[in-house]
mmCIF file of C-alpha atoms in Angstrom:
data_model
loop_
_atom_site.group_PDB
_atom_site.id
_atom_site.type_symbol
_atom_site.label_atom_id
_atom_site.label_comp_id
_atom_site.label_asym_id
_atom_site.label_seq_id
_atom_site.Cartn_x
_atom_site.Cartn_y
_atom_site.Cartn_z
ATOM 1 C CA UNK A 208 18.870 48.532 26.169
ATOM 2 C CA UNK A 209 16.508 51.006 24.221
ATOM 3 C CA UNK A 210 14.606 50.113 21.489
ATOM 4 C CA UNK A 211 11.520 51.811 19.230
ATOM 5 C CA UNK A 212 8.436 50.106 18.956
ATOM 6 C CA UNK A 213 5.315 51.923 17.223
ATOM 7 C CA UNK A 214 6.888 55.059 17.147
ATOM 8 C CA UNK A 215 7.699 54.962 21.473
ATOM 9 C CA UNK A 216 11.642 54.592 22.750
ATOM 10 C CA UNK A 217 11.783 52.113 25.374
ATOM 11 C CA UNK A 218 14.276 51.760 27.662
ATOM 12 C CA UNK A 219 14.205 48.003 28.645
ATOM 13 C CA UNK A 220 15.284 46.813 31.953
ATOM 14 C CA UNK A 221 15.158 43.935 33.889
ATOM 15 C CA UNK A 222 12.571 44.754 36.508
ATOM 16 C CA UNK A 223 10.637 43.096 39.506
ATOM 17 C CA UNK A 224 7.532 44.262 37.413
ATOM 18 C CA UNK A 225 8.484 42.778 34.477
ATOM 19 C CA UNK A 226 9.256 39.526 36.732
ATOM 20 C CA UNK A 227 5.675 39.924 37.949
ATOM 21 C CA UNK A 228 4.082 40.366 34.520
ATOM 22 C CA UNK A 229 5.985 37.724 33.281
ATOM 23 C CA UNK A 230 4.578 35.210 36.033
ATOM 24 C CA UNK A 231 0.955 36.368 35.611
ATOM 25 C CA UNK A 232 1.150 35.388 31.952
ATOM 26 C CA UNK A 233 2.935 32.189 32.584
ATOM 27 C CA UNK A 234 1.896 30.958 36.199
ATOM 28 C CA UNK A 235 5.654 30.465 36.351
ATOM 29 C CA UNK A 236 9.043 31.913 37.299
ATOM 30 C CA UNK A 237 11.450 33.265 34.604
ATOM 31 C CA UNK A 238 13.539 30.196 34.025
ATOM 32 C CA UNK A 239 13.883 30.182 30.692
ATOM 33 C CA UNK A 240 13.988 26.476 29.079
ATOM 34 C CA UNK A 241 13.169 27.578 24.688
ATOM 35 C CA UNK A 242 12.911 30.784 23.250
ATOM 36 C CA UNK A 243 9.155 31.405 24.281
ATOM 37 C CA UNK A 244 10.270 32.120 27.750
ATOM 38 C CA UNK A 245 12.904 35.003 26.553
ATOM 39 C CA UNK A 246 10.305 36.613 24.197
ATOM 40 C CA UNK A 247 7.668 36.471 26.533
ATOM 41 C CA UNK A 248 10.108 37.626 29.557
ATOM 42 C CA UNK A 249 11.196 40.275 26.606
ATOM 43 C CA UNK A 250 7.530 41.639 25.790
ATOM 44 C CA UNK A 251 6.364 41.443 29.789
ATOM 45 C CA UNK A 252 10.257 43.596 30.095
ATOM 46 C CA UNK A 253 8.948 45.964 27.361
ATOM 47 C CA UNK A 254 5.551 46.304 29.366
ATOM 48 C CA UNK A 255 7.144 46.592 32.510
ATOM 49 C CA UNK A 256 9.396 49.702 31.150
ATOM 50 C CA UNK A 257 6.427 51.512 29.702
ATOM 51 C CA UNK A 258 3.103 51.422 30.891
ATOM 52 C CA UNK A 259 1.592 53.457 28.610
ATOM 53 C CA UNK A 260 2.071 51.311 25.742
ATOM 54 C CA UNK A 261 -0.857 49.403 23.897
ATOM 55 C CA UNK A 262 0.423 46.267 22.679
ATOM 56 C CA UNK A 263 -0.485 42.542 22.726
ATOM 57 C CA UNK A 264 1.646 39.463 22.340
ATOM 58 C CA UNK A 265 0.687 39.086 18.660
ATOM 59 C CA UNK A 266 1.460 42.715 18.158
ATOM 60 C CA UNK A 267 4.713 42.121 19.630
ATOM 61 C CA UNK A 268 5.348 39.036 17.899
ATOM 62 C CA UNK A 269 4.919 40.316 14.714
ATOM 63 C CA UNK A 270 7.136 43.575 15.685
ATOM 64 C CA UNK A 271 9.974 41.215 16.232
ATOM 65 C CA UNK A 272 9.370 39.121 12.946
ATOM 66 C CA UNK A 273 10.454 42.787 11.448
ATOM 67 C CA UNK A 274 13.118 42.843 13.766
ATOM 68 C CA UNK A 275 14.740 40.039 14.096
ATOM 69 C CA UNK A 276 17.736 41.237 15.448
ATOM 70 C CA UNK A 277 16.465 42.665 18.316
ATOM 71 C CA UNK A 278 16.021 39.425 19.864
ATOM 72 C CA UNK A 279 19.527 38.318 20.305
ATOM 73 C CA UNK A 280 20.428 41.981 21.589
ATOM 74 C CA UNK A 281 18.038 41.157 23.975
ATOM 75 C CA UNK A 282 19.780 37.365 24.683
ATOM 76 C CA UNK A 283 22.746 39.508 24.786
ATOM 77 C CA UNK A 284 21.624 41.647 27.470
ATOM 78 C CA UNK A 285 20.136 39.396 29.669
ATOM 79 C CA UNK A 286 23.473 37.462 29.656
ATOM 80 C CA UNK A 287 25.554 40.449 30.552
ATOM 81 C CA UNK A 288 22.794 41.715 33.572
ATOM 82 C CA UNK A 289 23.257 37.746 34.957
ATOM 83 C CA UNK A 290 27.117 38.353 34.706
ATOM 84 C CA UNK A 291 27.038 41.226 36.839
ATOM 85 C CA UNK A 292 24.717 39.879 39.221
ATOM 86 C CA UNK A 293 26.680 36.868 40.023
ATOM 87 C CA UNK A 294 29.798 38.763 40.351
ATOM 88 C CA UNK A 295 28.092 41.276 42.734
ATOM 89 C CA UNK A 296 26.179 37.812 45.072
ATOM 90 C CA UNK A 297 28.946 36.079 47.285
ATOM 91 C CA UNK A 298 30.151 32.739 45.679
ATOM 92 C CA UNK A 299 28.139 29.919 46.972
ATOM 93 C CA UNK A 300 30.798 27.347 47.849
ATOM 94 C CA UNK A 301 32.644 30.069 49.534
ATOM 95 C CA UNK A 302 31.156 28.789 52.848
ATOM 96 C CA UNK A 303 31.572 30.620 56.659
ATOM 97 C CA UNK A 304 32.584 27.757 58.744
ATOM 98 C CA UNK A 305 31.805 28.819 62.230
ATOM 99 C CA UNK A 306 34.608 27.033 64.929
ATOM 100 C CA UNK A 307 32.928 25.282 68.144
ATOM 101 C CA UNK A 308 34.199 26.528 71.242
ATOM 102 C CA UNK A 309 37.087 24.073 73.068
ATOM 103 C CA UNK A 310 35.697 21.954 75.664
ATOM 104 C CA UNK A 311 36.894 22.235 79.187
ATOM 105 C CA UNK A 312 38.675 19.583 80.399
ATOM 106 C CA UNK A 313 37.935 18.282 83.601
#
């Protein structure tokens, strides 16, 4: 997803980093439970995907009150990384059942 804040292309991606950022602004995992948790996990993605950048949360804020939009393309994205990711992982009641050997009979 690529988007143009103060005059810099981003490329946004879901990163470790930007799992990392997000958790030292937090204290918490990205779980997200209102929209608080996506735009922060969206500004700590933008962070994560360019260093560089000089921009606080108010900045940010405001940047998406312009551009409003940009917030459900970034719903929209984090929706279709979580679909690929669960049909890449291994289903979780697909469960390995491991036979016990026969016992002898005596």
């Amino acid at each position: 997803m690529n988007i143009q804040i103060n005059g810099n292309e981003i490329e946004v991606k879901q990163t470790f980093r930007a799992h990392i950022i997000y958790e030292q602004i937090t204290g918490q995992t990205f779980s997200p439970k209102n929209v608080t948790d996506i735009i922060t996990f969206f500004y700590s993605s933008v962070m994560a995907c360019n260093t560089d950048l000089t921009l606080d949360f108010n900045d940010f804020i405001d940047w998406l009150d312009e551009n409003p939009n940009t917030l459900t393309d970034f719903i929209s994205f984090l929706t279709e990384n979580d679909k690929r990711q669960q049909a890449l992982s291994p289903k979780q009641d697909e469960k390995t059942t491991v036979k016990q050997p026969a016992k002898k009979k005596k």
